[in-house]
Short mmCIF file of N, CA and C in Angstrom, two decimals:
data_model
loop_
_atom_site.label_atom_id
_atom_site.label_comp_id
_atom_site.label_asym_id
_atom_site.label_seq_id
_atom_site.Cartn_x
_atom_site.Cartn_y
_atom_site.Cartn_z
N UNK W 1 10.41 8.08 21.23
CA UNK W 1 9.84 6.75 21.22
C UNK W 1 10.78 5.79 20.52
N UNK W 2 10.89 4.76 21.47
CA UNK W 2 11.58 3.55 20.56
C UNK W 2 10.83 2.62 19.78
N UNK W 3 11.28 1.43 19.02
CA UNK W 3 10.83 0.56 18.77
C UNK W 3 9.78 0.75 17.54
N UNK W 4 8.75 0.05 17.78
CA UNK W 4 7.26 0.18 16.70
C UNK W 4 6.37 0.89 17.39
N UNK W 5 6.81 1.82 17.72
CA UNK W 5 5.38 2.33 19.06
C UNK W 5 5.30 3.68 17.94
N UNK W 6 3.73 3.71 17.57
CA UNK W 6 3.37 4.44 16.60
C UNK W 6 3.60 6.18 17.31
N UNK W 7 4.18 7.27 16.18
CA UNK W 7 4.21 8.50 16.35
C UNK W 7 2.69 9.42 17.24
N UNK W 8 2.31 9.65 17.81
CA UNK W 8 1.22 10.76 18.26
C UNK W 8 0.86 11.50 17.07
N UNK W 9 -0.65 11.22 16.56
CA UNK W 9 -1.15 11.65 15.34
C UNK W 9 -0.84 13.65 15.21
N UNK W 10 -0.50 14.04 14.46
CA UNK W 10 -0.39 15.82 14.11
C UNK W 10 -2.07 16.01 14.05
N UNK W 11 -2.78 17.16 14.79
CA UNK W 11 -3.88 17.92 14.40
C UNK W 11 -3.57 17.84 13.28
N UNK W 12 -4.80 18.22 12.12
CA UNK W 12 -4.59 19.35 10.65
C UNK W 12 -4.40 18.12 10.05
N UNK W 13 -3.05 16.87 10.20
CA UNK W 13 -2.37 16.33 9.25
C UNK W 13 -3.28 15.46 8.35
N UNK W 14 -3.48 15.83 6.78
CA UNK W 14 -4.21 15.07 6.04
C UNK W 14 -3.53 14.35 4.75
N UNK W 15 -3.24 13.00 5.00
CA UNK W 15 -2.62 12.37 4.08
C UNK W 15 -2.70 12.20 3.05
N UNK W 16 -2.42 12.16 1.62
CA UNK W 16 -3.68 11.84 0.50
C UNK W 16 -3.48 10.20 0.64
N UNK W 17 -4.81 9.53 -0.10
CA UNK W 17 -4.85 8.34 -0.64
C UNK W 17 -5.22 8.57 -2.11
N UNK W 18 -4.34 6.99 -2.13
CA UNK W 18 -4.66 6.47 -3.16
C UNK W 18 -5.99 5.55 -3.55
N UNK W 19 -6.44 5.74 -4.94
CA UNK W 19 -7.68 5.27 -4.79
C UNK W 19 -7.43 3.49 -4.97
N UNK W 20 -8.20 3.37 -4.61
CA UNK W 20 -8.23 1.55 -4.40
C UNK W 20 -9.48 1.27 -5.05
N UNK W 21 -9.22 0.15 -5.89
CA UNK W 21 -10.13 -0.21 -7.13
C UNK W 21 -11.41 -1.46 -5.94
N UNK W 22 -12.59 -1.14 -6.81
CA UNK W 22 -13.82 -1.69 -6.28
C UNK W 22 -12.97 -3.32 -5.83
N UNK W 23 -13.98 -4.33 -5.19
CA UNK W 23 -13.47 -5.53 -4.72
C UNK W 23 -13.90 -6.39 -6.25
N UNK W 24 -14.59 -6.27 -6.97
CA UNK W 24 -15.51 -6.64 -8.13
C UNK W 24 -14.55 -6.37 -9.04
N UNK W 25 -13.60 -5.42 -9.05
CA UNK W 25 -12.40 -5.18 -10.39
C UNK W 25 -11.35 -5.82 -10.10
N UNK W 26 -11.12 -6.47 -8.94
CA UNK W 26 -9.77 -7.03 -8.53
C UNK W 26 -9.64 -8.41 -9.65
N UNK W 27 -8.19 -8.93 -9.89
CA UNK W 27 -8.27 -9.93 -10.49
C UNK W 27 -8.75 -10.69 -9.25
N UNK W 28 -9.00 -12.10 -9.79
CA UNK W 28 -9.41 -12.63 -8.59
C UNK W 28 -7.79 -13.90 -8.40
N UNK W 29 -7.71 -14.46 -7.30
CA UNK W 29 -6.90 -14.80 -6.77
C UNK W 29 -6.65 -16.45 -6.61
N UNK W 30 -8.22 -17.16 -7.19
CA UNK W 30 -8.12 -18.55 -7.28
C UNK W 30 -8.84 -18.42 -8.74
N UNK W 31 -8.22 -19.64 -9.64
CA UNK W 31 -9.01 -19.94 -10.59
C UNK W 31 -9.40 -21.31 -11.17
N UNK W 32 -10.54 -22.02 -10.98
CA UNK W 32 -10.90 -23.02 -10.50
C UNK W 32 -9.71 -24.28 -11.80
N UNK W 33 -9.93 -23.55 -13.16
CA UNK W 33 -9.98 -24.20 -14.64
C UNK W 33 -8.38 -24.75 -13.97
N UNK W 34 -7.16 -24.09 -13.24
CA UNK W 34 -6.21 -24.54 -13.16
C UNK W 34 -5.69 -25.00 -11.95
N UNK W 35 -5.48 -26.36 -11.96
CA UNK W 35 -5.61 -26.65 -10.91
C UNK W 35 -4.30 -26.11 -9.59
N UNK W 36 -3.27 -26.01 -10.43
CA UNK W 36 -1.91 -25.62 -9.42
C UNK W 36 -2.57 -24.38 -8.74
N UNK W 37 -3.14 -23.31 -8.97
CA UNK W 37 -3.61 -22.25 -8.59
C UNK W 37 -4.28 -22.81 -6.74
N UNK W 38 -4.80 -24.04 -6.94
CA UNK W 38 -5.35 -24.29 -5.35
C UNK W 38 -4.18 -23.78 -4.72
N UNK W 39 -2.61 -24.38 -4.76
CA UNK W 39 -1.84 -24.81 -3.98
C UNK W 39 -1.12 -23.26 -3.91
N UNK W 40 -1.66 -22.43 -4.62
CA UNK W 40 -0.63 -21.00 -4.65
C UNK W 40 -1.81 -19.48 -4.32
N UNK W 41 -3.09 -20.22 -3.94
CA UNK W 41 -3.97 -18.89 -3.95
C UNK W 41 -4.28 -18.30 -2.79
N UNK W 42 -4.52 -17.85 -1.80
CA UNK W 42 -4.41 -17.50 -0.50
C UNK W 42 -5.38 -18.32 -0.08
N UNK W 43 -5.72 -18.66 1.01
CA UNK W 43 -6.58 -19.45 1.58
C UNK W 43 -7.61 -18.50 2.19
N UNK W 44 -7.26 -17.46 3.03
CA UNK W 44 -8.03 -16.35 3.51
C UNK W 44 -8.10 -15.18 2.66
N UNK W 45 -9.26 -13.95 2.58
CA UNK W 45 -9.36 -13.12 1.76
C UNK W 45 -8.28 -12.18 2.06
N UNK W 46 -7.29 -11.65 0.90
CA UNK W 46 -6.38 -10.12 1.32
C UNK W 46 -7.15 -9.53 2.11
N UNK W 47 -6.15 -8.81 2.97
CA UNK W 47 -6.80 -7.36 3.23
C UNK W 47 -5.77 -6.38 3.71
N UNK W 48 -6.86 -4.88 3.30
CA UNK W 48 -6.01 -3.85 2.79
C UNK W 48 -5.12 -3.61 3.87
N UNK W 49 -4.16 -3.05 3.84
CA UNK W 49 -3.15 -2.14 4.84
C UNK W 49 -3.22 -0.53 4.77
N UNK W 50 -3.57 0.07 5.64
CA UNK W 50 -3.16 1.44 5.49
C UNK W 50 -1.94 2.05 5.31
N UNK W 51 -2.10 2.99 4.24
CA UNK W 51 -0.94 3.69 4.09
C UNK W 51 -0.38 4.41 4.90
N UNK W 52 1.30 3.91 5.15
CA UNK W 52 2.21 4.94 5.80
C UNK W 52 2.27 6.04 5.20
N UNK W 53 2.73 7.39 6.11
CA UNK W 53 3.90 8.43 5.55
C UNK W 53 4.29 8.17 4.35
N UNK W 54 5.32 7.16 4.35
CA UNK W 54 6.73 6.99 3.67
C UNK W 54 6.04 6.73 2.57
N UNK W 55 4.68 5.75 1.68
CA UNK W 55 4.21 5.45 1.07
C UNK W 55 3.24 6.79 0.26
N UNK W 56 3.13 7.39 0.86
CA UNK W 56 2.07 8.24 0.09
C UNK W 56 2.96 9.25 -0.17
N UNK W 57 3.65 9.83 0.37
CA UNK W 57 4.63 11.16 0.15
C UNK W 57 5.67 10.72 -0.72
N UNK W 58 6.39 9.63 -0.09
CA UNK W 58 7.46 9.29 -1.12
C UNK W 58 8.51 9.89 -1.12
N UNK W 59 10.24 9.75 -1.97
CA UNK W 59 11.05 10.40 -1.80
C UNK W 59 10.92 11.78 -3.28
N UNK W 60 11.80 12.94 -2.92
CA UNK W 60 11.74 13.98 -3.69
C UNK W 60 12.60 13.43 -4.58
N UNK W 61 12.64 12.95 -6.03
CA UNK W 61 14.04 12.93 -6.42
C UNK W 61 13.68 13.80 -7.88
N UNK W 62 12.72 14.49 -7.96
CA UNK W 62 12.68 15.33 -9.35
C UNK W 62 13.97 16.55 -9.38
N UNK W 63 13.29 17.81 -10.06
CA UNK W 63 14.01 18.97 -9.98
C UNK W 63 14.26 19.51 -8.66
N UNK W 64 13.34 19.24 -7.75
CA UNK W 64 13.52 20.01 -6.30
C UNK W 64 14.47 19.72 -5.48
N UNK W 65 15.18 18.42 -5.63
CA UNK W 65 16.10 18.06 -5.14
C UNK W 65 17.61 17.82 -5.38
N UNK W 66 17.27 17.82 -7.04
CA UNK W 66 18.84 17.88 -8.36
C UNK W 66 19.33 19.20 -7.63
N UNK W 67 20.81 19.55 -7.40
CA UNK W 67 21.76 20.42 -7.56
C UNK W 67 22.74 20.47 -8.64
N UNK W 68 22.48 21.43 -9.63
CA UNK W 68 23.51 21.84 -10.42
C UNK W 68 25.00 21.44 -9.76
N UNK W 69 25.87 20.80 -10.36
CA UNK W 69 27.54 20.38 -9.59
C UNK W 69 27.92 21.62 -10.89
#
């Protein structure tokens, strides 16, 4: 496959997540008391992205991957 054309999901494959904090613990993103905050706060609510591969696994760079030179 070229391009962005997503991989064919693996049977079995179970990714871990990370936990994602309640919507109620988030800082919040506008704050009325200051006013520059209008001009810098999102206009629409975030929303989440699912985690890639590359994001949850990550690269090896502990002991498993060091070679003694």
């Amino acid at each position: 496959m070229t391009g962005t054309t997503p991989a064919p999901a693996v049977p079995g494959l179970h990714l871990p997540r990370y936990l994602r904090e309640e919507a109620a613990a988030r800082t919040p993103v506008g704050f009325a008391e200051y006013r520059s905050t209008a001009l810098r706060a999102p206009l629409r609510t975030p929303v989440d992205l699912p985690h890639r591969l590359t994001e949850v696994t990550g690269p090896v760079l502990g002991e498993d991957r060091v070679l003694p030179t």
